[in-house]
Tab-separated table of C-alpha atoms and ligand atoms in Angstrom:
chain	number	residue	atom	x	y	z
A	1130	UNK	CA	-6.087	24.771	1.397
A	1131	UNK	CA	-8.351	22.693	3.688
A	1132	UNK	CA	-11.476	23.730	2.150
A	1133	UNK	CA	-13.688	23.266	4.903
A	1134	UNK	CA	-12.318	20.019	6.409
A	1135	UNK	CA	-11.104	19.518	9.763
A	1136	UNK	CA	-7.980	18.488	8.819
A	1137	UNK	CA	-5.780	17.912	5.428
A	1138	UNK	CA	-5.903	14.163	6.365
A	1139	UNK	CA	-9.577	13.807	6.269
A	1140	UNK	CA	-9.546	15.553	3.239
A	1141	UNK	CA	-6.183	13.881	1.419
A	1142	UNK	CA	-8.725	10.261	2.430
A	1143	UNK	CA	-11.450	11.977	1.049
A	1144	UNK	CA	-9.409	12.369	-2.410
A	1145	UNK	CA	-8.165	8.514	-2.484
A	1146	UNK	CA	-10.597	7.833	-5.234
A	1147	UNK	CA	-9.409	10.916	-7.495
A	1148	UNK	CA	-5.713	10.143	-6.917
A	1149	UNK	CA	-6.089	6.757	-8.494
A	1150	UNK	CA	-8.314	8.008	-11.366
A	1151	UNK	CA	-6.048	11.023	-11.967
A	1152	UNK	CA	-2.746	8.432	-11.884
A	1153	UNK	CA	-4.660	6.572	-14.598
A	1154	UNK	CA	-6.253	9.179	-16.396
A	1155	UNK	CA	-4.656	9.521	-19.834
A	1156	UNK	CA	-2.534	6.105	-19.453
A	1157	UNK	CA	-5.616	3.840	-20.336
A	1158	UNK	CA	-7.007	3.127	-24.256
A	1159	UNK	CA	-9.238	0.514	-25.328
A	1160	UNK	CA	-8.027	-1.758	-22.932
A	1161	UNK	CA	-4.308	-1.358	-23.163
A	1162	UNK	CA	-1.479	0.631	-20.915
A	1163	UNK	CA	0.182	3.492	-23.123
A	1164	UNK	CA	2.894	5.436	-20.821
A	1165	UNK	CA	4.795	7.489	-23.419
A	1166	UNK	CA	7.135	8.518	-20.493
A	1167	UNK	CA	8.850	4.870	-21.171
A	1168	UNK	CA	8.932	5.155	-24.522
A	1169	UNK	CA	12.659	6.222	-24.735
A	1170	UNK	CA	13.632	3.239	-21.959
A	1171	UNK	CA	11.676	0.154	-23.774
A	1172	UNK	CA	14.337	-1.656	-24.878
A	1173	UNK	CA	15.639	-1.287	-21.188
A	1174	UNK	CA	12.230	-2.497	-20.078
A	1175	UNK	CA	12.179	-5.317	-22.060
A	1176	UNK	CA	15.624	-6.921	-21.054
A	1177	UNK	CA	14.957	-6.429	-17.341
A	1178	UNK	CA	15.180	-9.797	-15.422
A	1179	UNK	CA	14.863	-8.351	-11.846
A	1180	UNK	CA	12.860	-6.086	-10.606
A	1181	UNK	CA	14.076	-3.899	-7.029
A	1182	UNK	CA	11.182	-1.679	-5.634
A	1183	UNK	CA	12.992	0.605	-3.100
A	1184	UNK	CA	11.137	3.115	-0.643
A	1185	UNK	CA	10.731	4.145	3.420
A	1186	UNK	CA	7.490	3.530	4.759
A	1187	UNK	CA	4.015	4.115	3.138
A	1188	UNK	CA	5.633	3.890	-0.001
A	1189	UNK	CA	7.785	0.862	0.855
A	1190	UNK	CA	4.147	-1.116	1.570
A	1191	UNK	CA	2.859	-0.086	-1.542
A	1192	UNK	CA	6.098	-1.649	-3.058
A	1193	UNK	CA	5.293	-4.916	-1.343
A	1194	UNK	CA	2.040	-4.638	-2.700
A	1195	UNK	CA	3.344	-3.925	-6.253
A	1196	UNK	CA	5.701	-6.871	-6.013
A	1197	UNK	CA	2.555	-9.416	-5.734
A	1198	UNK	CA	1.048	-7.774	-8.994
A	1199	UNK	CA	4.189	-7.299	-10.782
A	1200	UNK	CA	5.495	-10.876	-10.588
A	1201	UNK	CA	2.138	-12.384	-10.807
A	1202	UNK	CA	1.361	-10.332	-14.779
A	1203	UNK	CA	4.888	-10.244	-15.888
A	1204	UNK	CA	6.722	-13.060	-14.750
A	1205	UNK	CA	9.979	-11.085	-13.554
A	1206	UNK	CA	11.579	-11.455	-9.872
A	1207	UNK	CA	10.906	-8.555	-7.646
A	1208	UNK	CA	12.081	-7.819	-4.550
A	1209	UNK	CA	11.301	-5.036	-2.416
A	1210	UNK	CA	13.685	-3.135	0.072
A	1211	UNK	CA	13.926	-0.606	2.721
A	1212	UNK	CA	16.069	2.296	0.813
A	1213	UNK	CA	18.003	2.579	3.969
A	1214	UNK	CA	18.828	-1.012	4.015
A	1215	UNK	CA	19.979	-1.097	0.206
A	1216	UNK	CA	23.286	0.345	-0.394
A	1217	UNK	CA	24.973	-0.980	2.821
A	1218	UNK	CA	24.689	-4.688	1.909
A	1219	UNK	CA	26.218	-4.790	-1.378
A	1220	UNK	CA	23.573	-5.672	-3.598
A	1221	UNK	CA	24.070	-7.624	-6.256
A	1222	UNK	CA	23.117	-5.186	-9.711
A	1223	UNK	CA	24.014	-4.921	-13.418
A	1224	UNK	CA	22.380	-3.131	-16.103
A	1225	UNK	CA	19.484	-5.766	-16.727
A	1226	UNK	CA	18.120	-4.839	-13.058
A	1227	UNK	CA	15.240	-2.320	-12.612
A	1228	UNK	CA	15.417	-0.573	-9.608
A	1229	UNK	CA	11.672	0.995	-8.931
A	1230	UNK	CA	12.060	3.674	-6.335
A	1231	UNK	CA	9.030	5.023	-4.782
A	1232	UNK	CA	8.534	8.086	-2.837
A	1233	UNK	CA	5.579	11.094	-2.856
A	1234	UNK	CA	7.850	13.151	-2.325
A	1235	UNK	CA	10.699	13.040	-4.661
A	1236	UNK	CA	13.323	14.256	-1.570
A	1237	UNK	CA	13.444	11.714	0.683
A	1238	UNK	CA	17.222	11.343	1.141
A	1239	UNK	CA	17.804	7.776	2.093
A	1240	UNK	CA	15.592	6.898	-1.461
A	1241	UNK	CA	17.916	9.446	-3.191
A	1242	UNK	CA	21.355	7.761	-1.866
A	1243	UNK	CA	20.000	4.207	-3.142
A	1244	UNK	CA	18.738	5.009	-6.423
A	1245	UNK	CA	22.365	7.183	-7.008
A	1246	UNK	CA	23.904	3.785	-5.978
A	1247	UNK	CA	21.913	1.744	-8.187
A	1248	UNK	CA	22.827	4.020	-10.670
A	1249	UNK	CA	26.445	3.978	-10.316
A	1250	UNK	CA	26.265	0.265	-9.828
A	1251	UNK	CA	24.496	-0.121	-13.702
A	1252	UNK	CA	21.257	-0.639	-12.595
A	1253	UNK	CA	18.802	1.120	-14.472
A	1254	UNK	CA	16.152	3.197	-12.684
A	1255	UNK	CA	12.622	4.212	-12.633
A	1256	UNK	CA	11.550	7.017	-10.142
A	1257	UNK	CA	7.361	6.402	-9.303
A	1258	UNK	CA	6.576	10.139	-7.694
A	1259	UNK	CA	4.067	12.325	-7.085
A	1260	UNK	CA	5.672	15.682	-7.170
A	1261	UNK	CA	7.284	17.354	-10.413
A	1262	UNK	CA	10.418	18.038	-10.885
A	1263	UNK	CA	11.482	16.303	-8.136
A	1264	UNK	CA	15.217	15.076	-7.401
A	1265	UNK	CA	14.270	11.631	-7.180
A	1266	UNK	CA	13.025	11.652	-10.707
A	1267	UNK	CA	15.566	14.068	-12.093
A	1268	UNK	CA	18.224	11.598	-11.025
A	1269	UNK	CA	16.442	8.614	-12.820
A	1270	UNK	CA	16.152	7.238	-16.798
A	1271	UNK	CA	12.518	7.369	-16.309
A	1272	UNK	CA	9.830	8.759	-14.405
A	1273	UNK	CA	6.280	7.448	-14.038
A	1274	UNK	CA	4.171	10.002	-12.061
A	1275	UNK	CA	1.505	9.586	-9.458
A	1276	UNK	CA	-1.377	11.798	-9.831
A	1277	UNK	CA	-2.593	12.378	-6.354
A	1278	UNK	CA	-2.538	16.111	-6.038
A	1279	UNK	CA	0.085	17.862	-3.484
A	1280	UNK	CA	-0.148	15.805	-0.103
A	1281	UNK	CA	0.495	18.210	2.826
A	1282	UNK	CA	-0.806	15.603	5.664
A	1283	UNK	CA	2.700	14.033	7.339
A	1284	UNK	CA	1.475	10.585	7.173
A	1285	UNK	CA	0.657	9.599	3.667
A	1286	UNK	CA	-2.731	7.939	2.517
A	1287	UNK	CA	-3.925	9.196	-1.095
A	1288	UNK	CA	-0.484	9.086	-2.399
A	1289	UNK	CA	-0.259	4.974	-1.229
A	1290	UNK	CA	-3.324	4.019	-3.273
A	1291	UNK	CA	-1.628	6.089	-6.597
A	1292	UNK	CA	1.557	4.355	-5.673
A	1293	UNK	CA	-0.168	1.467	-5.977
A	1294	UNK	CA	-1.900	1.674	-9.164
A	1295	UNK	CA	1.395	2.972	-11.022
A	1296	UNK	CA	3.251	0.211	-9.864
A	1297	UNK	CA	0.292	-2.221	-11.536
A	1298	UNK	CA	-0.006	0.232	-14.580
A	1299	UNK	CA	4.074	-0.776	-14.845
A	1300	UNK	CA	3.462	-4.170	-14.195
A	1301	UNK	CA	0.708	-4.615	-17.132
A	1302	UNK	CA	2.965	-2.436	-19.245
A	1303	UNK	CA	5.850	-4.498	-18.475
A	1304	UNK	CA	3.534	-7.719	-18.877
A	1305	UNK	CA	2.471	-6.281	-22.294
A	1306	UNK	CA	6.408	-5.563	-23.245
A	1307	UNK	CA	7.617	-9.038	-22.270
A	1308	UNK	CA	4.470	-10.724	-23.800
A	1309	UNK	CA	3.726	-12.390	-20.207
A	1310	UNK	CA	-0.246	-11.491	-20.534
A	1311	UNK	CA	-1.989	-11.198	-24.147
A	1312	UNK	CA	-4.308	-8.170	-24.417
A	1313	UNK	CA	-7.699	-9.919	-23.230
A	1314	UNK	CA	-5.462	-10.071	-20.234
A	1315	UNK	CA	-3.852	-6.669	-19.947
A	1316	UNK	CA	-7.605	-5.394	-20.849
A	1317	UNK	CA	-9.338	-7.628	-18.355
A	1318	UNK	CA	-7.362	-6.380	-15.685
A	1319	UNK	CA	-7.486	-2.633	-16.319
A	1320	UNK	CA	-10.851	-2.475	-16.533
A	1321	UNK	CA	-10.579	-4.155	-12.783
A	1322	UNK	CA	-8.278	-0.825	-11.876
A	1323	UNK	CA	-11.120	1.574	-13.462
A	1324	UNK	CA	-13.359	0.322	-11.422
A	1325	UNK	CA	-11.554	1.288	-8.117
A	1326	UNK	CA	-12.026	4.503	-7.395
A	1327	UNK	CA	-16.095	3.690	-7.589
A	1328	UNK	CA	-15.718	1.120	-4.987
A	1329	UNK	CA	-13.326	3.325	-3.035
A	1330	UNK	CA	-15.431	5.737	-3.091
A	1331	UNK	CA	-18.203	3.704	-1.314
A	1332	UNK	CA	-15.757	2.567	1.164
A	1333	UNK	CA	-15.741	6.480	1.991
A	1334	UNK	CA	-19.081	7.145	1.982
A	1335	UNK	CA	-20.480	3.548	4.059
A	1336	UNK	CA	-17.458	2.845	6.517
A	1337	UNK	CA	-16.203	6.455	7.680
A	1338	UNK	CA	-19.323	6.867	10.565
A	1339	UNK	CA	-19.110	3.186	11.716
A	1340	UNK	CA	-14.856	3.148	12.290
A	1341	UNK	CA	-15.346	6.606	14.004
A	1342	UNK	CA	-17.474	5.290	16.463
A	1343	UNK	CA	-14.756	1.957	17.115
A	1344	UNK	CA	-11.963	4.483	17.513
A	1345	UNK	CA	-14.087	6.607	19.831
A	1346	UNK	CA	-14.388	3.641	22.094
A	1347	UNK	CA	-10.935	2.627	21.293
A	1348	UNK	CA	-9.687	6.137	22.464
A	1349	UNK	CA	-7.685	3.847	25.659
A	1350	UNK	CA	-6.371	1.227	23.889
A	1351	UNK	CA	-2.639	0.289	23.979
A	1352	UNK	CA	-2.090	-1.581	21.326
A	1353	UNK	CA	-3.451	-2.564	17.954
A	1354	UNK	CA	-2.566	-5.546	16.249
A	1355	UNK	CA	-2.820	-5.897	11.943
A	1356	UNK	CA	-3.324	-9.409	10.715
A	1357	UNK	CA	-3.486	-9.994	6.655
A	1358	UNK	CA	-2.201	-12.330	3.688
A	1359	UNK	CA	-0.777	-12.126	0.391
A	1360	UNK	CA	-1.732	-8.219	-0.698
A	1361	UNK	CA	-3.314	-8.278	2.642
A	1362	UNK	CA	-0.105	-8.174	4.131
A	1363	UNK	CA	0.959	-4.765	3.256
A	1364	UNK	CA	-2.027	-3.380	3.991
A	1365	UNK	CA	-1.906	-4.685	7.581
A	1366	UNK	CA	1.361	-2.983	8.251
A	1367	UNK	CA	0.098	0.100	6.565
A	1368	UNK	CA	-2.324	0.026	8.498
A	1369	UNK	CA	-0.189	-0.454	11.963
A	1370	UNK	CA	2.301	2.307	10.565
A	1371	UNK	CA	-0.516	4.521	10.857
A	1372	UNK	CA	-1.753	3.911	14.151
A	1373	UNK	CA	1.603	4.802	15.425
A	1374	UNK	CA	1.981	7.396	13.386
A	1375	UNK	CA	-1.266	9.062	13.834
A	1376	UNK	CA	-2.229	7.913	17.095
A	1377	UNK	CA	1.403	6.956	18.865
A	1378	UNK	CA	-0.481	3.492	20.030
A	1379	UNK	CA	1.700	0.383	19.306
A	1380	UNK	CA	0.453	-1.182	16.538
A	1381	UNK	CA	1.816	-3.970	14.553
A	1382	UNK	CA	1.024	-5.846	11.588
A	1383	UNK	CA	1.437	-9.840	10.894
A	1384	UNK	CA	1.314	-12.263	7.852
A	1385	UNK	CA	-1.539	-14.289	9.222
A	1386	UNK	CA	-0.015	-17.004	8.275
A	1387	UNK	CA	2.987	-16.227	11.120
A	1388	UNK	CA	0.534	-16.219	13.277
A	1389	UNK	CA	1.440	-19.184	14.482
A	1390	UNK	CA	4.837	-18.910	14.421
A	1391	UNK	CA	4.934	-16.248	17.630
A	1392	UNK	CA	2.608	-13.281	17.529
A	1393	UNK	CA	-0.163	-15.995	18.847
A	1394	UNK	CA	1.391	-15.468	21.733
A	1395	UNK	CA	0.562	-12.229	21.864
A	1396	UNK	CA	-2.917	-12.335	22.118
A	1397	UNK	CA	-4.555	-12.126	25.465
A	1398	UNK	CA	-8.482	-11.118	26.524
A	1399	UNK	CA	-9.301	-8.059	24.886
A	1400	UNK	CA	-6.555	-7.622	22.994
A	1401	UNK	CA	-7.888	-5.477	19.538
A	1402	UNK	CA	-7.361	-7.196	16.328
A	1403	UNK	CA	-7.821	-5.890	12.708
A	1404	UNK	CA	-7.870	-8.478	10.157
A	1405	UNK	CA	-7.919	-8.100	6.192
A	1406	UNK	CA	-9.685	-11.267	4.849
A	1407	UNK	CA	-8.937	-12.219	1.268
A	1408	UNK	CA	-12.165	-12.970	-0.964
A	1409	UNK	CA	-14.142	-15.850	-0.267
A	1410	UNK	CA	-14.380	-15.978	-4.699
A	1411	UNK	CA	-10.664	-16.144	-4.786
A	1412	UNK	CA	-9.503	-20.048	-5.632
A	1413	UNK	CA	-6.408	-20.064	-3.372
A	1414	UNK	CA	-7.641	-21.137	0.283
A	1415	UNK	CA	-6.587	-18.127	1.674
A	1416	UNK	CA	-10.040	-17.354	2.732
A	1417	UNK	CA	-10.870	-20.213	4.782
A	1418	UNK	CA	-7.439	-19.756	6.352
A	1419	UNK	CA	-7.479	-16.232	7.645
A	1420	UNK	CA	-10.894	-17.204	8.588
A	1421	UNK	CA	-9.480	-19.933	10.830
A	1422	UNK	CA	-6.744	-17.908	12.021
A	1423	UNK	CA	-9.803	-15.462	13.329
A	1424	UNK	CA	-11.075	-18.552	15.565
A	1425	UNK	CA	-8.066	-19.123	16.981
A	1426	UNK	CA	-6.946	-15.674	18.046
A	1427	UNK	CA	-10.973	-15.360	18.774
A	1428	UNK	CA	-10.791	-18.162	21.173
A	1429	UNK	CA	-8.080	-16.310	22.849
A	1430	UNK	CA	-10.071	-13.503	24.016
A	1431	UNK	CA	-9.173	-11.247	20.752
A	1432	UNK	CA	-11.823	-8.565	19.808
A	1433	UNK	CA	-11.587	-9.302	16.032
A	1434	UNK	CA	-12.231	-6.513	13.424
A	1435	UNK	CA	-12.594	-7.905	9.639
A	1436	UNK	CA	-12.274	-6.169	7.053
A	1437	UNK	CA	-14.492	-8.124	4.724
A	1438	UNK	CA	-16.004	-8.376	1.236
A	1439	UNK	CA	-19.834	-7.529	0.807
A	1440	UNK	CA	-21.636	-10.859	1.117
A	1441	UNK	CA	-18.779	-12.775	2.635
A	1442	UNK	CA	-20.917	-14.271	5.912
A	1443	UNK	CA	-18.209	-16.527	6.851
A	1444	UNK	CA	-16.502	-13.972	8.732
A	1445	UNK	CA	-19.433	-12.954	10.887
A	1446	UNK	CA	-20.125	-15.630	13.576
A	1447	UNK	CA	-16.512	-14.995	14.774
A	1448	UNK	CA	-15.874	-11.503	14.177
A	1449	UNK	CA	-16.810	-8.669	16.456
A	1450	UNK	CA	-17.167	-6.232	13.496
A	1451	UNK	CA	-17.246	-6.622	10.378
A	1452	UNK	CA	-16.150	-3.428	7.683
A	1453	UNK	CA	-17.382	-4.105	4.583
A	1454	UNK	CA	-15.502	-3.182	1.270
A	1455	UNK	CA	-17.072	-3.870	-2.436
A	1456	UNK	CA	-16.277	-7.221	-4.470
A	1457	UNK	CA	-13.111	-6.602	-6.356
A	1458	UNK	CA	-9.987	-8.729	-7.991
A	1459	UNK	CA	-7.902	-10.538	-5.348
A	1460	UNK	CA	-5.000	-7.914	-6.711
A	1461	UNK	CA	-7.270	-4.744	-6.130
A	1462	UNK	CA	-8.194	-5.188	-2.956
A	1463	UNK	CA	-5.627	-3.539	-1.312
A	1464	UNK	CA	-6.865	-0.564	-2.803
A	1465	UNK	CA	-10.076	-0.976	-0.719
A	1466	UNK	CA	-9.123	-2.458	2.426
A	1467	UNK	CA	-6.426	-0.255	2.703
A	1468	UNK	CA	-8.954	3.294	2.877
A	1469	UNK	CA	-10.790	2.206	6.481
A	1470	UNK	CA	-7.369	1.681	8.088
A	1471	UNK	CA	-6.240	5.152	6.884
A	1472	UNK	CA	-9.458	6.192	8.269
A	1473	UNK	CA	-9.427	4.261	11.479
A	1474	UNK	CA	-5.684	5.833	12.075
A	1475	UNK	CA	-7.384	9.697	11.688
A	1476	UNK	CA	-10.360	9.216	13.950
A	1477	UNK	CA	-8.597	7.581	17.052
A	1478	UNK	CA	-5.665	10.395	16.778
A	1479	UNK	CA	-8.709	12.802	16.230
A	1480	UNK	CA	-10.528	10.848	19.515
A	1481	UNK	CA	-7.043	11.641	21.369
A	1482	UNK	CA	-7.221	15.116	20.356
A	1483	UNK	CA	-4.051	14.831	18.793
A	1484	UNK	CA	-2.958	16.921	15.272
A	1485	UNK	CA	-3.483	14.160	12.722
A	1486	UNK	CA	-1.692	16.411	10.250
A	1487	UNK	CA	1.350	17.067	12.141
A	1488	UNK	CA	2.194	14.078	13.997
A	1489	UNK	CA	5.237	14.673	16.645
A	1490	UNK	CA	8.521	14.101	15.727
A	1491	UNK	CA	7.676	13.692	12.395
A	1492	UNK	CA	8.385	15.295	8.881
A	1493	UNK	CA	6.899	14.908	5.819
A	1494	UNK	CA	9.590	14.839	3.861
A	1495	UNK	CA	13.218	13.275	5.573
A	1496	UNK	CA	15.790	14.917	3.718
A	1497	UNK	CA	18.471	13.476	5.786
A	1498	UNK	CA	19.761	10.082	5.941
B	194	BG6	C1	8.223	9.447	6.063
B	194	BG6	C2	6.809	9.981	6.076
B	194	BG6	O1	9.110	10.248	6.715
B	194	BG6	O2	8.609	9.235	4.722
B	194	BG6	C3	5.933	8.846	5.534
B	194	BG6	O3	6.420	10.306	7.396
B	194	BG6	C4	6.370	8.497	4.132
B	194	BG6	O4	4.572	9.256	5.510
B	194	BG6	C5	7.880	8.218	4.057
B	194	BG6	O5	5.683	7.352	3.723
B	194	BG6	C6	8.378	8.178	2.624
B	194	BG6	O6	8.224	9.456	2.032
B	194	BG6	P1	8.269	9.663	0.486
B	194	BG6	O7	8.105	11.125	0.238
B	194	BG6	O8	9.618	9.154	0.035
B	194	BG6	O9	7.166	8.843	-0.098
């Protein structure tokens, strides 16, 4: 039930911080990752050399997001696909490939058909989901649960940030299995993922007013477009996804650094621009790069919207706005940049007067191919 909110969406955003501290709840002591539901496939786990992350939209982006993590902690190749796009190229599998399928839902058919042709090509397969029983899982070795609570909202927002914290929970598990991080490592960075749903939280609580008000007088615009790097990436095109979603506006999101490459072109006087800037703490030069790639669009006429760490005053001569999430890991920040987009998506459907929970032509769970 809603509860007293205006909509399941605005509620499901409102749970974001619970759905990663539920997904972790249990899986956490002193410092290391215990997930007894991979106890019976360990050996599997530790002779994996590729990783596949399948899933459709949201949970495809939280897959991408995954991959960065995964690799990074335990040193195996992922690669993330479309599930659709899987089976039809003839993949190359054996049993010493994990394929990682993500969905919420458990049903969605084109997932189903891939992991059942993983399966029957000897991959082995690990089903992250949110809901019981599912077929998804039932059809896998191994199941590693979400925790978000039932998601009735068509477009999906708690259930990406769980998504994403199981996928790292596997990755430091896997890191742990294939001795890839010690356990000052695996320790250091779970105490990183206990500290997200805090700082999500406060992305709630100080952002929600502020992006309301943009996509009040954004109500007209035509099209949005999502700039971001390395986990930032992801989160831009979760962040167009929902826009069109939500909102039906054209929205699309960019690796900044492709910028360059063609969408520059796309950029003409008033033209509304979201960016996710990396850390300014982080060593790579990422920062001073997305920065720069927010002069250039800037000098182009873009109206620039960072989303940007607390203290980070780099960003603010050239941006128009400036969202502000807490200080966090480079790898955790998707978790936080991630929540005002999901909220930006809500308000300007909500500032159309358009049903945020049932978007047209959509379902919440495809169960045909
Ligand atoms: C789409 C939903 O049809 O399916 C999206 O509209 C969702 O919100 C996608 O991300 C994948 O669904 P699931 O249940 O497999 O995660």
């Amino acid at each position: 039930e809603k509860g007293g909110w205006p909509s399941f969406m605005k509620k499901e955003i409102s749970e974001e911080p619970e759905a990663v501290a539920n997904t972790l709840r249990g899986r956490v002591h002193e410092g290391a990752v215990t997930l007894h539901e991979l106890d019976g496939v360990a050996e599997v786990l530790q002779g994996v050399n590729r990783v596949i992350v399948l899933g459709c939209g949201t949970a495809a982006y939280a897959g991408m997001v995954g991959k960065y993590a995964v690799e990074k902690w335990a040193r195996v190749p992922v690669d993330v696909e479309l599930s659709h796009e899987f089976r039809y190229r003839d993949p190359v599998l054996d049993e010493r490939t994990l394929v990682v399928s993500v969905s919420q839902s458990g049903e969605t058919m084109d997932t189903l058909m891939a992991v059942r042709y993983a399966r029957e090509q000897g991959a082995r397969t690990l089903s992250i989901c949110n809901t019981q029983g599912a077929t998804i899982p039932r059809e896998s070795d191994a199941v590693l649960y979400t925790h978000a609570g039932p998601e009735v909202a068509v477009a999906s927002t708690k259930a990406f940030v769980a998504q994403v914290t199981a996928l790292y929970l596997l990755g430091l598990h896997l890191a742990g299995l294939r001795g890839t991080l010690d356990a000052a490592g695996i320790a250091h960075q779970m105490a990183e993922l206990e500290a997200v749903p805090a700082k999500i939280q406060s992305v709630v609580e100080t952002a929600s007013g502020r992006i309301a008000e943009l996509a009040h007088w954004m109500s007209d615009t035509q099209s949005v477009l999502f700039l971001g790097r390395h986990v930032g990436f992801p989160v831009a095109l979760e962040g167009a996804l929902k826009l069109k979603e939500l909102a039906y506006i054209h929205a699309e999101g960019f690796a900044a650094g492709e910028l360059k490459h063609g969408p520059i072109a796309l950029i003409e006087p008033g033209q509304i621009v979201f960016v996710v800037v990396p850390s300014p703490r982080d060593p790579s030069s990422l920062h001073k790069k997305v920065v720069s790639n927010i002069q250039e669009i800037r000098a182009r006429g873009a109206r620039v919207i960072a989303i940007a760490e607390l203290g980070d005053v780099a960003v603010v001569p050239f941006a128009d706005e400036v969202i502000r999430i807490p200080l966090a890991a480079p790898f955790f920040e998707p978790l936080l940049a991630v929540v005002p987009l999901h909220i930006f998506g809500m308000e300007l459907a909500t500032a159309k007067g358009l049903d945020v929970d049932q978007p047209r032509n959509l379902a919440k769970s495809v169960t045909v191919e």
